[in-house]
Amino acid sequence: MITVANAIQIVKDQTRALEFEKVGLASALGRYLAEDIIADSDLPPFDRSQMDGYAVRAADTLTVPAKLKIAGESAAGRGWHNELKRHEAVRIMTGAPVPVGADSVQQVELTRELDGGSEVEILEPVTFGRSIVKRGSEIKAGQTVLRAGERINASAVAVLASFGYASVKVGRLPRVAILATGSELVKVDQQPGEDQIRDSNNFSISTYAVLAGATIERLPLAGDDIAQLKQQIAGAAELSDIIITSGGVSVGRYDFTKTVLQELGAEIFFERVALRPGKPTVFARLPNGTLVFGLPGNPVSVSVTFNLFARVAILTMQGSEEMEMKAGTALLSKSIKPAKDRESYLPARLSTNENAELIAEPLKWGGSSDFVGFVRATALIIIPPGTGAIEAGTKVRIVHLPD
Ligand code: AMP
Ligand code: MG
């Protein structure tokens, strides 16, 4: 049995980023950059006024009211391209270029335009440099503003637009096929008969995979039948980068997933992880290169093992620089007595208390099949193996579940 950390490392080592593709800026949200983004111009591209007011020389406003001659007007998109001389002011708008010779802008509220608009009184001295954003002070042409591997969020879209990236290189989205196995399963729109249950894993896995960026295909449910499993996995391999199965990886008489992978010539990297819930997790690669995650059937084990392992592969394939769940610490809201044998990932709900401390409330749940109890979980508490009872108020390690 290997540790969780080892298993995650193996997934990273065995997964390659897919090729890049170019997407239009409008569909770039949530994708991972496959190129560094370089500023093609200074920002701002000229000394820019931050206020509506008057561009002046600060020295002309030392004694107030200072009466100055209005030499012209600089508006956004239509600047005044002469040199401002002593005892002159230029009426200026937010976003407009500051004329040569001016060194500050006094906001309009602290001025009074005199009759006919030929003169203005500056009512308070303005400090040198006031309300001017100097050319290149935000970014200089040629500087790297975003790096390959970063996720494109809404503010990154604005940056890309500013520097003329009408399209951008991003990692291709992995195609993930999802296969729920088990002869007890019926489809969601069916009434379970005797000894049957509705399949939920097909939907939870595909939803988590979509959250991680994958394009997904849900395969028809497979019974515990070697020939049928083999045919479905072999067929899916041709069309997918990753196959994620659920169920059939334990030591039961009808647990056939591993047998089938072996018969298809897969290289199995691990098949048991020192983890609770989720011990019998399988990670393998088929001869054509398709990766396979064989997750245990229990719905909570599915959530834990998907997010610990399969999500890492989906993000690595997209070129993401961060693939693991966001880790942190929180204070336990009540004492717990974890099982000692394996590293445990306990469902918890996070909140913030009045001292701005993060609190993890361990959820009451009935084990790895209690996915109704799991619904409220926003994080997992990580308990090292061999840990005894933990008191309320203890600082514990957590990972945030994606949502
Ligand atoms: P297994 O890993 O195949 O031994 O399954 C473990 C438990 O998870 C059993 O109680 C199964 O009935 C249940 N289970 C397996 N697959 C699913 C599924 N797709 N949806 C809901 N429960 C499942
Ligand atoms: Mg089963």
CSV table of C-alpha atoms and ligand atoms in Angstrom, one decimal:
chain,number,residue,atom,x,y,z
A,1,MET,CA,0.0,0.0,0.0
A,2,ILE,CA,1.3,3.5,-0.8
A,3,THR,CA,0.7,6.8,0.9
A,4,VAL,CA,-1.7,9.4,-0.5
A,5,ALA,CA,1.3,11.7,-1.2
A,6,ASN,CA,3.1,9.0,-3.1
A,7,ALA,CA,0.0,8.2,-5.1
A,8,ILE,CA,-0.5,11.9,-6.1
A,9,GLN,CA,3.2,12.1,-7.1
A,10,ILE,CA,2.8,9.0,-9.3
A,11,VAL,CA,-0.3,10.6,-11.0
A,12,LYS,CA,1.7,13.8,-11.7
A,13,ASP,CA,4.7,11.8,-13.0
A,14,GLN,CA,2.6,9.7,-15.4
A,15,THR,CA,0.5,12.5,-16.8
A,16,ARG,CA,1.6,14.7,-19.6
A,17,ALA,CA,0.1,18.1,-20.6
A,18,LEU,CA,-1.9,17.8,-23.8
A,19,GLU,CA,-1.1,19.8,-26.9
A,20,PHE,CA,-2.3,23.5,-27.0
A,21,GLU,CA,-5.0,25.0,-29.1
A,22,LYS,CA,-6.0,28.6,-29.8
A,23,VAL,CA,-9.3,29.9,-28.5
A,24,GLY,CA,-11.0,33.2,-29.0
A,25,LEU,CA,-10.9,35.5,-26.0
A,26,ALA,CA,-14.6,35.2,-25.5
A,27,SER,CA,-14.2,31.5,-24.7
A,28,ALA,CA,-11.0,31.6,-22.8
A,29,LEU,CA,-12.5,31.8,-19.3
A,30,GLY,CA,-11.4,28.9,-17.1
A,31,ARG,CA,-8.8,27.7,-19.6
A,32,TYR,CA,-5.0,27.4,-18.7
A,33,LEU,CA,-2.5,29.5,-20.6
A,34,ALA,CA,-0.1,27.6,-22.8
A,35,GLU,CA,2.0,30.8,-23.5
A,36,ASP,CA,3.4,33.7,-21.5
A,37,ILE,CA,1.5,36.9,-22.0
A,38,ILE,CA,3.6,39.9,-22.9
A,39,ALA,CA,2.6,43.5,-22.8
A,40,ASP,CA,2.7,44.9,-26.3
A,41,SER,CA,2.6,48.5,-25.0
A,42,ASP,CA,3.2,50.6,-22.0
A,43,LEU,CA,0.2,51.0,-19.7
A,44,PRO,CA,-0.9,53.6,-19.5
A,45,PRO,CA,0.4,54.4,-23.0
A,46,PHE,CA,0.6,58.1,-22.1
A,47,ASP,CA,0.6,60.2,-18.9
A,48,ARG,CA,-3.1,59.9,-18.1
A,49,SER,CA,-5.4,62.1,-16.0
A,50,GLN,CA,-7.2,60.3,-13.2
A,51,MET,CA,-9.7,63.1,-12.6
A,52,ASP,CA,-11.9,65.6,-14.4
A,53,GLY,CA,-10.3,69.0,-13.7
A,54,TYR,CA,-7.4,71.2,-14.9
A,55,ALA,CA,-3.9,70.2,-15.9
A,56,VAL,CA,-1.6,72.8,-14.5
A,57,ARG,CA,1.9,73.4,-13.2
A,58,ALA,CA,1.8,72.9,-9.4
A,59,ALA,CA,4.1,75.9,-8.9
A,60,ASP,CA,1.4,78.2,-10.4
A,61,THR,CA,-1.1,77.2,-7.6
A,62,LEU,CA,1.0,78.0,-4.5
A,63,THR,CA,-1.0,81.1,-3.7
A,64,VAL,CA,-4.8,80.7,-4.2
A,65,PRO,CA,-7.0,81.5,-5.7
A,66,ALA,CA,-4.7,81.3,-8.7
A,67,LYS,CA,-6.1,82.7,-11.8
A,68,LEU,CA,-4.9,80.8,-14.9
A,69,LYS,CA,-5.6,81.1,-18.6
A,70,ILE,CA,-7.4,78.2,-20.2
A,71,ALA,CA,-5.2,77.2,-23.2
A,72,GLY,CA,-7.2,74.3,-24.4
A,73,GLU,CA,-9.0,71.1,-23.7
A,74,SER,CA,-7.8,67.5,-23.5
A,75,ALA,CA,-10.6,64.8,-23.6
A,76,ALA,CA,-10.3,61.0,-23.6
A,77,GLY,CA,-9.4,59.9,-27.1
A,78,ARG,CA,-8.8,63.5,-28.2
A,79,GLY,CA,-5.8,65.1,-26.4
A,80,TRP,CA,-4.4,68.6,-26.5
A,81,HIS,CA,-1.0,68.2,-28.1
A,82,ASN,CA,0.7,71.5,-27.4
A,83,GLU,CA,3.0,72.6,-24.6
A,84,LEU,CA,1.4,74.1,-21.5
A,85,LYS,CA,3.2,77.4,-20.5
A,86,ARG,CA,3.4,79.1,-17.1
A,87,HIS,CA,0.1,80.5,-15.8
A,88,GLU,CA,-1.9,78.3,-18.1
A,89,ALA,CA,-4.3,75.5,-17.5
A,90,VAL,CA,-5.8,72.9,-19.8
A,91,ARG,CA,-9.3,71.6,-19.1
A,92,ILE,CA,-8.9,67.8,-18.8
A,93,MET,CA,-11.1,64.8,-18.5
A,94,THR,CA,-10.5,61.4,-16.8
A,95,GLY,CA,-8.6,59.1,-19.1
A,96,ALA,CA,-7.2,62.0,-21.3
A,97,PRO,CA,-3.5,62.6,-21.9
A,98,VAL,CA,-1.8,65.2,-19.7
A,99,PRO,CA,-0.2,67.8,-22.0
A,100,VAL,CA,3.6,68.4,-22.0
A,101,GLY,CA,4.5,71.1,-19.5
A,102,ALA,CA,1.7,70.2,-17.0
A,103,ASP,CA,2.9,68.3,-13.9
A,104,SER,CA,-0.4,67.9,-12.0
A,105,VAL,CA,-4.2,67.9,-12.3
A,106,GLN,CA,-6.5,69.8,-9.9
A,107,GLN,CA,-9.9,68.2,-9.6
A,108,VAL,CA,-12.8,70.2,-11.0
A,109,GLU,CA,-14.4,70.5,-7.6
A,110,LEU,CA,-11.5,72.6,-6.4
A,111,THR,CA,-11.7,75.1,-9.3
A,112,ARG,CA,-14.0,77.7,-10.6
A,113,GLU,CA,-14.2,78.6,-14.3
A,114,LEU,CA,-14.5,82.3,-15.0
A,115,ASP,CA,-16.8,84.0,-17.5
A,116,GLY,CA,-16.6,82.9,-21.0
A,117,GLY,CA,-14.4,79.9,-20.2
A,118,SER,CA,-11.2,81.7,-20.9
A,119,GLU,CA,-9.9,81.6,-17.4
A,120,VAL,CA,-10.1,79.3,-14.3
A,121,GLU,CA,-9.4,79.9,-10.7
A,122,ILE,CA,-7.6,77.2,-8.8
A,123,LEU,CA,-9.0,77.3,-5.3
A,124,GLU,CA,-6.5,75.1,-3.5
A,125,PRO,CA,-2.9,74.4,-4.2
A,126,VAL,CA,-2.3,71.2,-6.0
A,127,THR,CA,0.7,68.9,-5.1
A,128,PHE,CA,3.2,68.1,-7.7
A,129,GLY,CA,2.2,64.9,-9.7
A,130,ARG,CA,-1.3,64.9,-8.3
A,131,SER,CA,-3.9,62.8,-10.2
A,132,ILE,CA,-1.5,61.8,-13.0
A,133,VAL,CA,-0.8,58.1,-13.8
A,134,LYS,CA,2.6,58.2,-15.5
A,135,ARG,CA,3.1,56.4,-18.8
A,136,GLY,CA,4.3,52.8,-18.2
A,137,SER,CA,3.7,53.0,-14.4
A,138,GLU,CA,1.4,50.0,-14.4
A,139,ILE,CA,3.3,47.9,-16.9
A,140,LYS,CA,6.1,48.5,-19.5
A,141,ALA,CA,6.0,47.1,-23.0
A,142,GLY,CA,7.8,43.7,-23.2
A,143,GLN,CA,7.1,42.8,-19.6
A,144,THR,CA,5.5,39.4,-18.9
A,145,VAL,CA,2.1,39.9,-17.3
A,146,LEU,CA,0.7,36.4,-17.1
A,147,ARG,CA,2.6,33.1,-17.3
A,148,ALA,CA,1.9,29.8,-19.0
A,149,GLY,CA,0.1,27.5,-16.6
A,150,GLU,CA,-2.0,30.2,-15.0
A,151,ARG,CA,-5.8,29.9,-15.1
A,152,ILE,CA,-7.6,32.5,-17.1
A,153,ASN,CA,-10.1,34.2,-14.7
A,154,ALA,CA,-12.3,37.2,-15.5
A,155,SER,CA,-9.6,39.8,-14.7
A,156,ALA,CA,-7.1,37.9,-16.8
A,157,VAL,CA,-9.5,38.2,-19.7
A,158,ALA,CA,-9.3,42.0,-19.3
A,159,VAL,CA,-5.5,41.9,-19.3
A,160,LEU,CA,-5.5,39.7,-22.4
A,161,ALA,CA,-7.9,42.1,-24.2
A,162,SER,CA,-5.7,45.1,-23.2
A,163,PHE,CA,-2.7,43.6,-24.9
A,164,GLY,CA,-4.4,42.6,-28.1
A,165,TYR,CA,-4.8,38.9,-27.5
A,166,ALA,CA,-7.9,38.4,-29.6
A,167,SER,CA,-7.1,34.7,-29.4
A,168,VAL,CA,-4.8,32.9,-26.9
A,169,LYS,CA,-3.0,29.6,-26.7
A,170,VAL,CA,-4.4,27.3,-24.0
A,171,GLY,CA,-4.1,23.6,-23.1
A,172,ARG,CA,-6.5,21.3,-24.9
A,173,LEU,CA,-9.3,20.0,-22.7
A,174,PRO,CA,-9.0,16.4,-21.8
A,175,ARG,CA,-11.8,14.0,-23.0
A,176,VAL,CA,-12.9,12.0,-20.0
A,177,ALA,CA,-15.1,8.9,-20.3
A,178,ILE,CA,-17.0,7.8,-17.3
A,179,LEU,CA,-18.1,4.3,-16.6
A,180,ALA,CA,-20.1,3.2,-13.6
A,181,THR,CA,-20.0,-0.6,-13.0
A,182,GLY,CA,-22.1,-2.8,-10.8
A,183,SER,CA,-24.9,-5.2,-11.6
A,184,GLU,CA,-27.1,-3.6,-8.9
A,185,LEU,CA,-27.2,-0.2,-10.8
A,186,VAL,CA,-30.2,1.2,-12.7
A,187,LYS,CA,-30.4,4.5,-14.5
A,188,VAL,CA,-31.5,7.6,-12.7
A,189,ASP,CA,-34.9,7.7,-14.5
A,190,GLN,CA,-35.7,4.1,-13.5
A,191,GLN,CA,-37.4,2.6,-10.5
A,192,PRO,CA,-34.9,0.3,-8.7
A,193,GLY,CA,-36.2,-3.3,-8.5
A,194,GLU,CA,-35.3,-5.8,-5.8
A,195,ASP,CA,-31.6,-5.6,-4.8
A,196,GLN,CA,-31.0,-2.6,-7.1
A,197,ILE,CA,-30.0,1.1,-6.5
A,198,ARG,CA,-29.9,4.1,-8.8
A,199,ASP,CA,-26.5,5.0,-10.2
A,200,SER,CA,-25.2,8.3,-8.8
A,201,ASN,CA,-21.4,8.0,-9.5
A,202,ASN,CA,-21.8,8.5,-13.2
A,203,PHE,CA,-23.2,11.9,-12.4
A,204,SER,CA,-21.0,12.9,-9.6
A,205,ILE,CA,-17.8,11.9,-11.4
A,206,SER,CA,-18.9,13.7,-14.6
A,207,THR,CA,-19.8,16.8,-12.6
A,208,TYR,CA,-16.5,16.9,-10.8
A,209,ALA,CA,-14.7,16.3,-14.1
A,210,VAL,CA,-16.6,19.2,-15.7
A,211,LEU,CA,-15.6,21.4,-12.7
A,212,ALA,CA,-12.0,20.5,-13.4
A,213,GLY,CA,-12.4,21.5,-17.0
A,214,ALA,CA,-12.8,18.2,-18.8
A,215,THR,CA,-15.2,17.4,-21.7
A,216,ILE,CA,-17.0,14.3,-20.7
A,217,GLU,CA,-18.8,11.3,-22.1
A,218,ARG,CA,-21.0,9.2,-19.8
A,219,LEU,CA,-20.8,5.5,-20.9
A,220,PRO,CA,-23.8,3.2,-20.5
A,221,LEU,CA,-23.9,1.4,-17.1
A,222,ALA,CA,-21.9,-1.8,-17.1
A,223,GLY,CA,-22.8,-4.8,-15.1
A,224,ASP,CA,-20.2,-6.9,-13.2
A,225,ASP,CA,-19.4,-8.8,-16.4
A,226,ILE,CA,-15.8,-9.2,-17.7
A,227,ALA,CA,-16.7,-9.3,-21.4
A,228,GLN,CA,-19.0,-6.3,-21.2
A,229,LEU,CA,-16.5,-4.2,-19.1
A,230,LYS,CA,-13.7,-5.1,-21.4
A,231,GLN,CA,-15.6,-4.1,-24.5
A,232,GLN,CA,-16.7,-0.8,-22.9
A,233,ILE,CA,-13.2,0.2,-21.6
A,234,ALA,CA,-11.5,-0.8,-24.9
A,235,GLY,CA,-14.0,1.2,-26.9
A,236,ALA,CA,-13.8,4.3,-24.7
A,237,ALA,CA,-10.0,4.2,-24.8
A,238,GLU,CA,-10.0,5.1,-28.4
A,239,LEU,CA,-11.9,8.3,-27.9
A,240,SER,CA,-10.6,9.5,-24.5
A,241,ASP,CA,-7.6,10.8,-22.7
A,242,ILE,CA,-8.8,9.5,-19.4
A,243,ILE,CA,-11.3,6.8,-18.4
A,244,ILE,CA,-12.8,7.0,-14.9
A,245,THR,CA,-14.6,3.9,-13.6
A,246,SER,CA,-16.4,3.4,-10.3
A,247,GLY,CA,-16.9,0.2,-8.5
A,248,GLY,CA,-15.5,-3.3,-8.9
A,249,VAL,CA,-12.0,-2.6,-7.6
A,250,SER,CA,-12.3,-4.3,-4.2
A,251,VAL,CA,-11.6,-7.9,-3.4
A,252,GLY,CA,-15.2,-9.1,-3.9
A,253,ARG,CA,-15.9,-12.1,-6.1
A,254,TYR,CA,-17.4,-9.9,-8.8
A,255,ASP,CA,-14.9,-7.0,-8.7
A,256,PHE,CA,-13.5,-7.2,-12.3
A,257,THR,CA,-12.1,-3.8,-13.1
A,258,LYS,CA,-8.5,-4.8,-12.4
A,259,THR,CA,-8.8,-8.1,-14.2
A,260,VAL,CA,-10.1,-6.3,-17.2
A,261,LEU,CA,-7.4,-3.7,-17.2
A,262,GLN,CA,-4.7,-6.5,-16.9
A,263,GLU,CA,-6.3,-8.4,-19.8
A,264,LEU,CA,-6.2,-5.2,-21.9
A,265,GLY,CA,-2.5,-5.0,-21.2
A,266,ALA,CA,-2.6,-1.9,-18.9
A,267,GLU,CA,0.3,-0.9,-16.8
A,268,ILE,CA,-1.0,-0.6,-13.2
A,269,PHE,CA,0.8,2.1,-11.2
A,270,PHE,CA,-1.1,1.6,-8.0
A,271,GLU,CA,-4.1,-0.3,-6.8
A,272,ARG,CA,-4.2,0.3,-3.0
A,273,VAL,CA,-3.7,3.6,-1.2
A,274,ALA,CA,-3.4,4.0,2.5
A,275,LEU,CA,-6.4,6.2,2.6
A,276,ARG,CA,-9.8,6.2,4.3
A,277,PRO,CA,-12.2,6.3,2.5
A,278,GLY,CA,-10.8,5.1,-0.8
A,279,LYS,CA,-8.3,2.4,-0.2
A,280,PRO,CA,-8.8,0.3,-3.3
A,281,THR,CA,-8.2,3.1,-5.8
A,282,VAL,CA,-6.5,2.0,-9.1
A,283,PHE,CA,-4.4,4.1,-11.4
A,284,ALA,CA,-3.3,2.6,-14.7
A,285,ARG,CA,-2.4,3.3,-18.3
A,286,LEU,CA,-3.7,1.4,-21.3
A,287,PRO,CA,-1.3,0.5,-24.1
A,288,ASN,CA,-2.7,3.3,-26.3
A,289,GLY,CA,-1.8,5.9,-23.6
A,290,THR,CA,-5.2,6.5,-22.1
A,291,LEU,CA,-5.1,6.8,-18.4
A,292,VAL,CA,-7.5,4.9,-16.2
A,293,PHE,CA,-8.7,5.7,-12.7
A,294,GLY,CA,-10.6,2.8,-11.1
A,295,LEU,CA,-12.4,4.5,-8.2
A,296,PRO,CA,-14.2,2.5,-5.5
A,297,GLY,CA,-18.0,2.3,-5.8
A,298,ASN,CA,-18.9,4.0,-2.6
A,299,PRO,CA,-20.2,7.5,-3.5
A,300,VAL,CA,-18.1,9.3,-0.8
A,301,SER,CA,-15.0,7.4,-1.7
A,302,VAL,CA,-15.7,8.5,-5.3
A,303,SER,CA,-15.6,12.2,-4.2
A,304,VAL,CA,-12.5,11.8,-2.1
A,305,THR,CA,-10.5,9.8,-4.6
A,306,PHE,CA,-11.6,11.7,-7.7
A,307,ASN,CA,-10.5,15.0,-6.1
A,308,LEU,CA,-7.3,13.6,-4.7
A,309,PHE,CA,-6.1,11.8,-7.8
A,310,ALA,CA,-8.2,12.0,-11.0
A,311,ARG,CA,-8.6,15.8,-10.8
A,312,VAL,CA,-4.8,16.1,-10.7
A,313,ALA,CA,-4.5,14.3,-14.0
A,314,ILE,CA,-7.3,16.4,-15.6
A,315,LEU,CA,-5.6,19.6,-14.5
A,316,THR,CA,-2.1,18.4,-15.4
A,317,MET,CA,-3.3,17.6,-19.0
A,318,GLN,CA,-4.6,21.2,-19.4
A,319,GLY,CA,-1.2,22.5,-18.4
A,320,SER,CA,-2.3,23.9,-15.0
A,321,GLU,CA,0.5,24.8,-12.6
A,322,GLU,CA,-1.8,24.0,-9.6
A,323,MET,CA,-3.4,20.6,-9.7
A,324,GLU,CA,-4.1,19.7,-6.1
A,325,MET,CA,-7.0,20.8,-3.9
A,326,LYS,CA,-6.3,24.0,-2.1
A,327,ALA,CA,-4.8,23.1,1.3
A,328,GLY,CA,-4.9,25.0,4.5
A,329,THR,CA,-5.5,24.7,8.2
A,330,ALA,CA,-8.6,25.3,10.4
A,331,LEU,CA,-9.6,24.9,14.0
A,332,LEU,CA,-11.7,21.8,14.9
A,333,SER,CA,-15.2,22.8,16.2
A,334,LYS,CA,-15.6,19.6,18.2
A,335,SER,CA,-13.5,16.7,19.3
A,336,ILE,CA,-13.2,13.7,17.0
A,337,LYS,CA,-11.9,10.2,17.4
A,338,PRO,CA,-10.6,9.1,14.0
A,339,ALA,CA,-9.8,5.6,12.8
A,340,LYS,CA,-6.1,5.0,13.3
A,341,ASP,CA,-5.1,2.6,10.6
A,342,ARG,CA,-4.9,4.9,7.5
A,343,GLU,CA,-4.6,8.5,6.6
A,344,SER,CA,-8.2,9.8,6.9
A,345,TYR,CA,-10.1,12.4,4.9
A,346,LEU,CA,-13.1,13.4,7.0
A,347,PRO,CA,-15.9,15.5,5.5
A,348,ALA,CA,-16.2,18.9,7.2
A,349,ARG,CA,-18.0,22.2,6.8
A,350,LEU,CA,-16.0,25.4,7.0
A,351,SER,CA,-17.0,28.7,8.5
A,352,THR,CA,-15.4,31.7,10.0
A,353,ASN,CA,-15.8,32.7,13.7
A,354,GLU,CA,-16.0,36.2,15.2
A,355,ASN,CA,-12.2,36.2,15.6
A,356,ALA,CA,-11.8,35.7,11.8
A,357,GLU,CA,-10.5,32.2,12.4
A,358,LEU,CA,-11.4,29.4,10.0
A,359,ILE,CA,-13.4,26.7,11.8
A,360,ALA,CA,-13.9,23.1,10.5
A,361,GLU,CA,-17.0,21.4,11.7
A,362,PRO,CA,-16.6,17.6,11.2
A,363,LEU,CA,-19.9,16.3,9.7
A,364,LYS,CA,-21.8,13.5,11.2
A,365,TRP,CA,-21.8,10.8,8.6
A,366,GLY,CA,-22.2,7.1,8.4
A,367,GLY,CA,-19.0,6.2,6.5
A,368,SER,CA,-18.1,6.0,2.9
A,369,SER,CA,-21.6,5.2,1.6
A,370,ASP,CA,-23.3,8.1,3.3
A,371,PHE,CA,-23.3,10.6,0.4
A,372,VAL,CA,-26.4,12.3,1.8
A,373,GLY,CA,-24.4,13.3,4.9
A,374,PHE,CA,-21.6,14.3,2.6
A,375,VAL,CA,-23.6,16.9,0.8
A,376,ARG,CA,-22.9,19.7,3.3
A,377,ALA,CA,-19.1,19.1,3.1
A,378,THR,CA,-17.0,22.0,1.8
A,379,ALA,CA,-13.7,20.6,2.9
A,380,LEU,CA,-11.9,17.4,4.0
A,381,ILE,CA,-10.0,17.2,7.3
A,382,ILE,CA,-6.8,15.3,6.9
A,383,ILE,CA,-5.9,13.1,9.8
A,384,PRO,CA,-2.5,11.4,9.8
A,385,PRO,CA,-2.5,7.6,10.5
A,386,GLY,CA,-2.0,6.7,14.1
A,387,THR,CA,-3.7,9.8,15.5
A,388,GLY,CA,-5.7,9.4,18.7
A,389,ALA,CA,-8.6,11.5,19.8
A,390,ILE,CA,-8.3,15.2,18.8
A,391,GLU,CA,-9.7,17.9,21.1
A,392,ALA,CA,-12.0,20.7,19.9
A,393,GLY,CA,-10.0,23.8,19.1
A,394,THR,CA,-7.0,21.8,17.7
A,395,LYS,CA,-5.5,23.1,14.5
A,396,VAL,CA,-6.0,20.6,11.7
A,397,ARG,CA,-4.9,20.3,8.1
A,398,ILE,CA,-7.7,20.6,5.5
A,399,VAL,CA,-8.2,20.6,1.8
A,400,HIS,CA,-11.0,22.6,0.1
A,401,LEU,CA,-13.4,20.6,-2.0
A,402,PRO,CA,-14.0,22.2,-5.4
A,403,ASP,CA,-17.5,23.6,-5.9
B,1,AMP,P1,-18.0,-1.7,-5.1
B,1,AMP,O1,-16.8,-0.8,-5.0
B,1,AMP,O2,-18.3,-2.1,-6.5
B,1,AMP,O3,-17.8,-2.8,-4.2
B,1,AMP,O4,-19.2,-0.8,-4.6
B,1,AMP,C1,-19.2,-0.4,-3.2
B,1,AMP,C2,-20.6,0.2,-2.9
B,1,AMP,O5,-20.9,1.3,-3.7
B,1,AMP,C3,-21.7,-0.8,-3.1
B,1,AMP,O6,-22.6,-0.6,-2.0
B,1,AMP,C4,-22.3,-0.3,-4.4
B,1,AMP,O7,-23.7,-0.7,-4.5
B,1,AMP,C5,-22.1,1.2,-4.3
B,1,AMP,N1,-22.0,1.7,-5.7
B,1,AMP,C6,-21.3,1.2,-6.6
B,1,AMP,N2,-21.4,1.9,-7.8
B,1,AMP,C7,-22.3,2.9,-7.5
B,1,AMP,C8,-22.9,3.9,-8.3
B,1,AMP,N3,-22.6,4.1,-9.6
B,1,AMP,N4,-23.8,4.7,-7.7
B,1,AMP,C9,-24.2,4.5,-6.4
B,1,AMP,N5,-23.6,3.6,-5.6
B,1,AMP,C10,-22.7,2.7,-6.2
B,2,MG,MG,-19.6,-3.4,-7.4
